[in-house]
Tab-separated table of C-alpha atoms in Angstrom:
chain	number	residue	atom	x	y	z
A	1	MET	CA	131.499	153.721	70.203
A	2	ARG	CA	133.772	153.000	67.188
A	3	LEU	CA	130.712	152.494	64.986
A	4	LYS	CA	129.227	155.798	66.140
A	5	LYS	CA	132.507	157.624	65.370
A	6	PHE	CA	132.617	155.942	61.954
A	7	PHE	CA	129.144	157.236	61.078
A	8	LEU	CA	130.043	160.727	62.296
A	9	VAL	CA	133.124	160.763	60.058
A	10	ILE	CA	131.130	159.499	57.059
A	11	THR	CA	128.456	162.158	57.662
A	12	PHE	CA	131.080	164.895	57.951
A	13	VAL	CA	132.801	163.821	54.735
A	14	PHE	CA	129.460	163.617	52.933
A	15	LEU	CA	128.574	167.172	53.978
A	16	ILE	CA	131.947	168.491	52.796
A	17	LEU	CA	131.597	166.742	49.429
A	18	GLN	CA	127.998	167.909	49.063
A	19	THR	CA	128.930	171.522	49.881
A	20	ASN	CA	131.863	171.502	47.434
A	21	PHE	CA	129.624	169.963	44.757
A	22	LEU	CA	126.995	172.678	45.193
A	23	ILE	CA	129.534	175.497	45.177
A	24	SER	CA	131.114	174.049	42.036
A	25	ILE	CA	127.736	174.072	40.255
A	26	TRP	CA	127.322	177.761	41.040
A	27	GLY	CA	130.908	178.545	40.085
A	28	GLN	CA	130.717	176.714	36.714
A	29	THR	CA	127.762	178.788	35.465
A	30	ASP	CA	128.583	181.527	32.920
A	31	PRO	CA	128.656	184.681	35.122
A	32	ASP	CA	126.757	186.704	32.476
A	33	LYS	CA	124.008	184.120	32.034
A	34	ILE	CA	120.559	185.271	33.209
A	35	VAL	CA	119.507	182.757	35.869
A	36	ILE	CA	116.262	184.341	37.091
A	37	SER	CA	113.738	186.688	35.463
A	38	ILE	CA	110.839	188.306	37.310
A	39	GLY	CA	108.937	190.437	34.826
A	40	GLU	CA	111.371	193.116	33.675
A	41	LYS	CA	113.868	192.217	36.430
A	42	LYS	CA	116.749	190.061	35.177
A	43	LEU	CA	119.569	188.720	37.326
A	44	THR	CA	122.730	187.088	36.042
A	45	ALA	CA	124.680	184.362	37.825
A	46	ASN	CA	127.268	186.963	38.780
A	47	GLN	CA	124.623	189.257	40.302
A	48	VAL	CA	123.092	186.400	42.300
A	49	ASN	CA	126.511	185.349	43.573
A	50	ARG	CA	127.254	188.956	44.572
A	51	MET	CA	124.002	189.069	46.517
A	52	LEU	CA	125.046	185.935	48.389
A	53	HIS	CA	128.534	187.321	48.942
A	54	VAL	CA	127.289	190.309	50.975
A	55	MET	CA	124.680	188.472	53.038
A	56	PRO	CA	125.156	187.812	56.775
A	57	PRO	CA	127.057	184.527	57.348
A	58	GLN	CA	124.077	182.490	58.598
A	59	GLN	CA	121.875	183.413	55.633
A	60	ARG	CA	124.707	182.876	53.186
A	61	SER	CA	125.467	179.467	54.669
A	62	PHE	CA	121.821	178.372	54.534
A	63	PHE	CA	121.346	179.493	50.929
A	64	THR	CA	124.578	177.985	49.575
A	65	LYS	CA	125.360	174.785	51.446
A	66	THR	CA	122.262	172.692	50.722
A	67	PRO	CA	120.199	172.022	47.596
A	68	PHE	CA	117.102	173.001	49.596
A	69	GLY	CA	118.750	176.307	50.466
A	70	ARG	CA	119.502	177.118	46.830
A	71	ASN	CA	115.890	176.500	45.932
A	72	GLN	CA	114.744	178.660	48.840
A	73	PHE	CA	117.017	181.461	47.657
A	74	SER	CA	115.190	181.653	44.333
A	75	HIS	CA	111.856	181.846	46.193
A	76	TRP	CA	113.272	184.558	48.465
A	77	ILE	CA	114.386	186.613	45.444
A	78	ILE	CA	110.952	186.285	43.806
A	79	ARG	CA	109.004	187.173	46.937
A	80	THR	CA	111.232	190.149	47.738
A	81	GLU	CA	111.039	191.502	44.183
A	82	LEU	CA	107.252	191.213	43.863
A	83	PHE	CA	106.498	192.820	47.211
A	84	LYS	CA	109.185	195.458	46.583
A	85	GLN	CA	107.419	196.358	43.341
A	86	GLU	CA	104.175	196.670	45.290
A	87	GLY	CA	105.991	198.890	47.795
A	88	GLU	CA	107.217	201.139	44.990
A	89	LYS	CA	103.687	201.404	43.563
A	90	ARG	CA	102.575	202.593	46.987
A	91	LYS	CA	105.547	205.016	47.104
A	92	LEU	CA	106.619	203.575	50.447
A	93	GLN	CA	110.159	204.793	49.812
A	94	ASN	CA	108.846	208.286	50.596
A	95	GLN	CA	107.740	207.377	54.122
A	96	GLU	CA	109.729	209.161	56.823
A	97	GLU	CA	110.336	205.915	58.739
A	98	ILE	CA	111.810	204.279	55.637
A	99	LYS	CA	114.033	207.309	55.005
A	100	LYS	CA	115.303	207.164	58.595
A	101	ASN	CA	116.093	203.443	58.285
A	102	ILE	CA	117.955	204.073	55.038
A	103	GLU	CA	120.166	206.650	56.768
A	104	LYS	CA	120.806	204.274	59.667
A	105	PHE	CA	121.872	201.513	57.275
A	106	LYS	CA	124.186	203.864	55.420
A	107	LYS	CA	125.891	204.685	58.712
A	108	LEU	CA	126.226	200.964	59.472
A	109	LEU	CA	127.958	200.489	56.136
A	110	GLU	CA	130.581	202.989	57.240
A	111	MET	CA	131.513	200.813	60.238
A	112	GLU	CA	134.405	198.442	59.594
A	113	GLU	CA	133.074	195.751	61.943
A	114	PHE	CA	129.713	195.664	60.147
A	115	ARG	CA	131.367	195.657	56.709
A	116	LYS	CA	133.367	192.575	57.706
A	117	GLN	CA	130.278	190.828	59.027
A	118	VAL	CA	128.366	191.260	55.760
A	119	ASN	CA	131.412	190.721	53.538
A	120	VAL	CA	131.522	194.266	52.110
A	121	HIS	CA	135.021	194.931	50.745
A	122	SER	CA	134.449	197.166	47.746
A	123	GLU	CA	132.244	199.924	46.417
A	124	GLU	CA	130.352	197.364	44.322
A	125	ASP	CA	129.746	195.189	47.405
A	126	GLU	CA	128.409	198.262	49.184
A	127	LYS	CA	125.927	198.984	46.386
A	128	VAL	CA	124.688	195.396	46.367
A	129	ALA	CA	124.317	195.271	50.165
A	130	PHE	CA	122.418	198.558	50.148
A	131	GLN	CA	120.073	197.382	47.388
A	132	ILE	CA	119.330	194.129	49.247
A	133	PHE	CA	118.526	196.140	52.359
A	134	LEU	CA	116.310	198.631	50.507
A	135	ASP	CA	114.434	195.977	48.535
A	136	GLY	CA	113.908	193.881	51.661
A	137	MET	CA	112.634	196.831	53.671
A	138	LEU	CA	110.189	197.922	50.963
A	139	ALA	CA	108.973	194.332	50.545
A	140	LYS	CA	108.392	193.782	54.273
A	141	THR	CA	106.645	197.151	54.653
A	142	ALA	CA	104.409	196.355	51.680
A	143	GLU	CA	103.519	192.971	53.200
A	144	SER	CA	102.628	194.673	56.500
A	145	GLU	CA	100.408	197.217	54.770
A	146	ILE	CA	98.620	194.563	52.721
A	147	ILE	CA	97.970	192.462	55.850
A	148	LYS	CA	96.445	195.472	57.618
A	149	GLU	CA	94.097	196.053	54.685
A	150	ILE	CA	92.774	192.486	54.646
A	151	GLU	CA	89.306	192.253	56.184
A	152	ILE	CA	88.315	189.073	57.975
A	153	LYS	CA	84.579	188.449	58.297
A	154	GLU	CA	83.170	187.397	61.652
A	155	GLU	CA	81.726	184.167	60.247
A	156	LYS	CA	85.185	183.172	58.997
A	157	ILE	CA	86.644	183.686	62.471
A	158	LYS	CA	83.898	181.601	64.081
A	159	GLN	CA	84.211	178.872	61.452
A	160	HIS	CA	87.983	178.620	61.931
A	161	PHE	CA	87.515	178.437	65.705
A	162	GLU	CA	84.936	175.638	65.402
A	163	ASP	CA	87.044	173.720	62.897
A	164	HIS	CA	90.159	173.847	65.104
A	165	LEU	CA	88.790	173.403	68.612
A	166	ASP	CA	91.577	170.979	69.517
A	167	SER	CA	94.108	173.738	68.854
A	168	TYR	CA	92.302	176.035	71.271
A	169	THR	CA	92.400	173.736	74.275
A	170	VAL	CA	94.957	174.552	76.966
A	171	ALA	CA	96.207	172.481	79.865
A	172	LYS	CA	97.972	173.272	83.144
A	173	VAL	CA	100.571	170.579	83.681
A	174	ARG	CA	103.297	169.346	86.004
A	175	ARG	CA	106.045	166.967	84.945
A	176	ILE	CA	108.714	164.833	86.570
A	177	THR	CA	111.672	163.958	84.335
A	178	ILE	CA	114.145	161.203	85.169
A	179	ARG	CA	117.311	161.504	83.125
A	180	SER	CA	118.679	158.379	81.467
A	181	SER	CA	121.910	157.469	79.709
A	182	SER	CA	120.454	157.586	76.190
A	183	ALA	CA	119.088	161.107	76.873
A	184	ASN	CA	122.275	162.403	78.515
A	185	HIS	CA	123.468	164.401	75.487
A	186	PHE	CA	120.371	166.644	75.588
A	187	TYR	CA	121.471	168.144	78.906
A	188	ASN	CA	124.831	169.410	77.639
A	189	ASP	CA	126.365	169.697	81.120
A	190	ASN	CA	129.194	167.163	80.675
A	191	LYS	CA	127.932	165.035	83.537
A	192	PRO	CA	129.910	161.751	83.559
A	193	ARG	CA	127.984	158.782	82.189
A	194	ASP	CA	128.743	156.729	85.303
A	195	GLN	CA	126.659	159.252	87.278
A	196	ILE	CA	123.647	158.794	84.982
A	197	ARG	CA	121.086	156.027	85.389
A	198	SER	CA	120.853	153.487	82.600
A	199	ASP	CA	117.589	153.529	80.628
A	200	GLU	CA	116.281	150.548	82.570
A	201	GLU	CA	117.268	152.047	85.933
A	202	ALA	CA	115.672	155.370	85.023
A	203	ARG	CA	112.458	153.679	83.941
A	204	LYS	CA	112.231	151.658	87.160
A	205	PHE	CA	112.953	154.726	89.298
A	206	ALA	CA	110.241	156.703	87.498
A	207	GLN	CA	107.802	153.833	88.051
A	208	THR	CA	108.684	153.828	91.769
A	209	LEU	CA	108.000	157.574	91.990
A	210	ARG	CA	104.690	157.177	90.149
A	211	LYS	CA	103.630	154.467	92.593
A	212	LYS	CA	104.406	156.788	95.541
A	213	ILE	CA	102.327	159.563	93.989
A	214	LEU	CA	99.387	157.216	93.483
A	215	GLU	CA	99.741	156.190	97.139
A	216	GLY	CA	99.299	159.820	98.179
A	217	PHE	CA	102.743	161.423	98.124
A	218	ASP	CA	102.737	165.037	96.897
A	219	PHE	CA	103.618	165.379	93.205
A	220	GLU	CA	105.232	168.794	93.680
A	221	GLU	CA	107.495	167.603	96.496
A	222	ILE	CA	108.633	164.559	94.547
A	223	ALA	CA	109.277	166.721	91.471
A	224	ALA	CA	111.286	169.209	93.526
A	225	LYS	CA	113.350	166.412	95.075
A	226	HIS	CA	113.803	163.986	92.174
A	227	SER	CA	113.042	165.611	88.793
A	228	ASP	CA	116.106	166.110	86.587
A	229	ASP	CA	114.510	168.889	84.541
A	230	PRO	CA	116.599	171.937	85.581
A	231	THR	CA	113.968	174.423	84.359
A	232	THR	CA	111.000	173.062	86.339
A	233	SER	CA	112.231	170.995	89.293
A	234	GLY	CA	112.553	174.149	91.407
A	235	MET	CA	108.892	174.865	90.697
A	236	GLY	CA	107.558	171.456	91.614
A	237	GLY	CA	107.627	170.357	87.987
A	238	ASP	CA	105.318	173.180	86.874
A	239	LEU	CA	105.186	173.444	83.061
A	240	GLY	CA	102.580	176.192	83.220
A	241	ILE	CA	99.962	176.374	80.484
A	242	VAL	CA	100.646	174.242	77.419
A	243	ARG	CA	98.872	174.013	74.103
A	244	ARG	CA	99.063	172.194	70.794
A	245	GLY	CA	100.321	173.961	67.702
A	246	THR	CA	102.059	176.822	69.499
A	247	GLU	CA	105.418	177.459	71.121
A	248	ASN	CA	105.115	176.621	74.801
A	249	LYS	CA	107.189	178.128	77.603
A	250	HIS	CA	108.867	174.767	78.248
A	251	VAL	CA	109.622	172.027	75.723
A	252	VAL	CA	106.747	169.551	75.599
A	253	THR	CA	107.089	166.798	73.000
A	254	PRO	CA	104.200	165.850	70.654
A	255	PRO	CA	103.718	162.411	72.305
A	256	GLU	CA	103.405	164.150	75.697
A	257	LEU	CA	100.827	166.557	74.267
A	258	ASP	CA	98.871	163.675	72.752
A	259	ILE	CA	98.713	161.965	76.143
A	260	LEU	CA	97.920	165.151	78.074
A	261	PHE	CA	94.849	166.034	76.081
A	262	THR	CA	93.346	162.571	76.566
A	263	MET	CA	93.858	162.619	80.359
A	264	ASN	CA	91.258	163.567	82.951
A	265	VAL	CA	91.953	166.531	85.230
A	266	GLY	CA	93.816	165.389	88.353
A	267	SER	CA	95.080	162.165	86.807
A	268	ILE	CA	98.669	160.905	86.602
A	269	SER	CA	100.097	159.511	83.374
A	270	GLN	CA	101.936	156.266	82.945
A	271	VAL	CA	105.738	156.534	82.760
A	272	LEU	CA	106.500	157.824	79.264
A	273	GLU	CA	109.778	157.668	77.373
A	274	SER	CA	110.905	161.015	75.944
A	275	PRO	CA	114.080	162.477	74.396
A	276	PHE	CA	114.951	163.796	77.884
A	277	GLY	CA	114.507	160.525	79.749
A	278	PHE	CA	111.400	159.100	81.400
A	279	VAL	CA	108.560	161.390	82.410
A	280	ILE	CA	105.438	161.401	84.572
A	281	LEU	CA	102.739	163.968	83.837
A	282	LYS	CA	100.024	165.392	86.043
A	283	LEU	CA	97.094	167.227	84.452
A	284	GLU	CA	95.884	169.948	86.816
A	285	GLU	CA	93.518	171.839	84.550
A	286	LYS	CA	92.124	171.620	81.036
A	287	ARG	CA	89.874	174.135	79.340
A	288	LYS	CA	88.831	175.530	75.992
A	289	VAL	CA	90.129	178.960	75.072
A	290	SER	CA	87.191	181.289	74.449
A	291	LEU	CA	86.574	182.745	70.999
A	292	GLU	CA	87.411	186.206	72.317
A	293	GLU	CA	90.731	184.973	73.737
A	294	ALA	CA	91.593	183.377	70.398
A	295	ARG	CA	90.206	186.130	68.161
A	296	LYS	CA	93.415	188.080	67.485
A	297	GLU	CA	95.421	184.917	66.825
A	298	ILE	CA	92.764	183.647	64.399
A	299	GLU	CA	92.560	187.000	62.620
A	300	ASP	CA	96.355	187.108	62.255
A	301	ARG	CA	96.419	183.554	60.917
A	302	LEU	CA	93.617	184.152	58.400
A	303	ARG	CA	95.228	187.410	57.247
A	304	SER	CA	98.538	185.590	56.713
A	305	GLU	CA	96.755	182.914	54.694
A	306	LYS	CA	95.102	185.580	52.523
A	307	LEU	CA	98.453	187.303	52.075
A	308	GLU	CA	99.869	184.047	50.679
A	309	ILE	CA	96.897	183.761	48.304
A	310	ASN	CA	97.607	187.321	47.137
A	311	PHE	CA	101.276	186.426	46.674
A	312	GLN	CA	100.353	183.427	44.516
A	313	LYS	CA	98.185	185.701	42.341
A	314	MET	CA	101.087	188.145	42.004
A	315	LYS	CA	103.284	185.279	40.788
A	316	GLU	CA	100.651	184.098	38.311
A	317	GLN	CA	100.362	187.618	36.876
A	318	THR	CA	104.135	187.950	36.426
A	319	SER	CA	106.388	186.219	33.916
A	320	ILE	CA	108.884	184.297	36.065
A	321	VAL	CA	111.690	182.158	34.636
A	322	ILE	CA	114.203	180.304	36.835
A	323	ASP	CA	117.353	178.574	35.597
A	324	GLU	CA	116.636	174.981	36.610
A	325	VAL	CA	120.310	173.983	36.666
A	326	PHE	CA	121.403	176.942	38.772
A	327	PHE	CA	118.598	176.832	41.339
A	328	ASN	CA	117.103	173.362	41.115
A	329	THR	CA	117.268	171.078	44.177
A	330	SER	CA	118.378	168.153	41.990
A	331	SER	CA	121.698	167.618	40.239
A	332	PRO	CA	122.282	169.594	37.035
A	333	LYS	CA	121.004	168.019	33.856
A	334	PRO	CA	123.640	166.813	31.358
């Protein structure tokens, strides 16, 4: 316990030092120095810091408190600017929907609660916040229009489907979860540790339940009576339909998915260790999704991939210069 607390303290101190170090790098830069150029667009350190100042707290925290975040901020600026320019070429700012959204945002800026949330305290802050909003809206609208214009040929859809058949297999699954002491923190219900089985006790209990199921006891009844998963025990351990590579209704870990898709329908897994304790899986159904079922998802994915290719071309056709000290993920060069 003392060792664990020691590591937590060290981690906390490290994060504080790292955050202060990063902020100091940004603060030491000459405010009038141009730190990013995208074609004719030039931004100084002061302008970039003002942009960060008026962002919502979560975004601001992500972009400023880690080296990775700083690097991502430069990519975000570039992407927004290039797609905004495309939006202006298409005169999207003249669309009625865009005009309505602009008026709505202006009204938000008049609300004191919203101004506090986005750190708007002056007329200059207000201008910067409005410009971020407008640029972002034009960029996102331009992206949406470009995606709609991308044509995906039928042979490409079929080829993607054939090349990723494993991703288009679904399974209907039930699961029993036996909570253990090392997994206790995932449940976040403050249950006393002395009321939780040790890892060894949990494993043995799960093995006992598996043996009963193999002897003919009903999986659903045992799940309803003994499973510690609060989201599925009331449904006989029903996880519904699960699939690789997508967000499932219930959390299913990659090792569980790997086992599931090698099982035969109707079979019971061995007792598996997971972040939530020890689990037993039952595969009730497994089938391939048809091409028609997967068509829209494939089209959306291929369009997104083509959009990224278009974005890379836009970058190649634009003169882009980034201040490596200001935005780089490594320490500043001497």
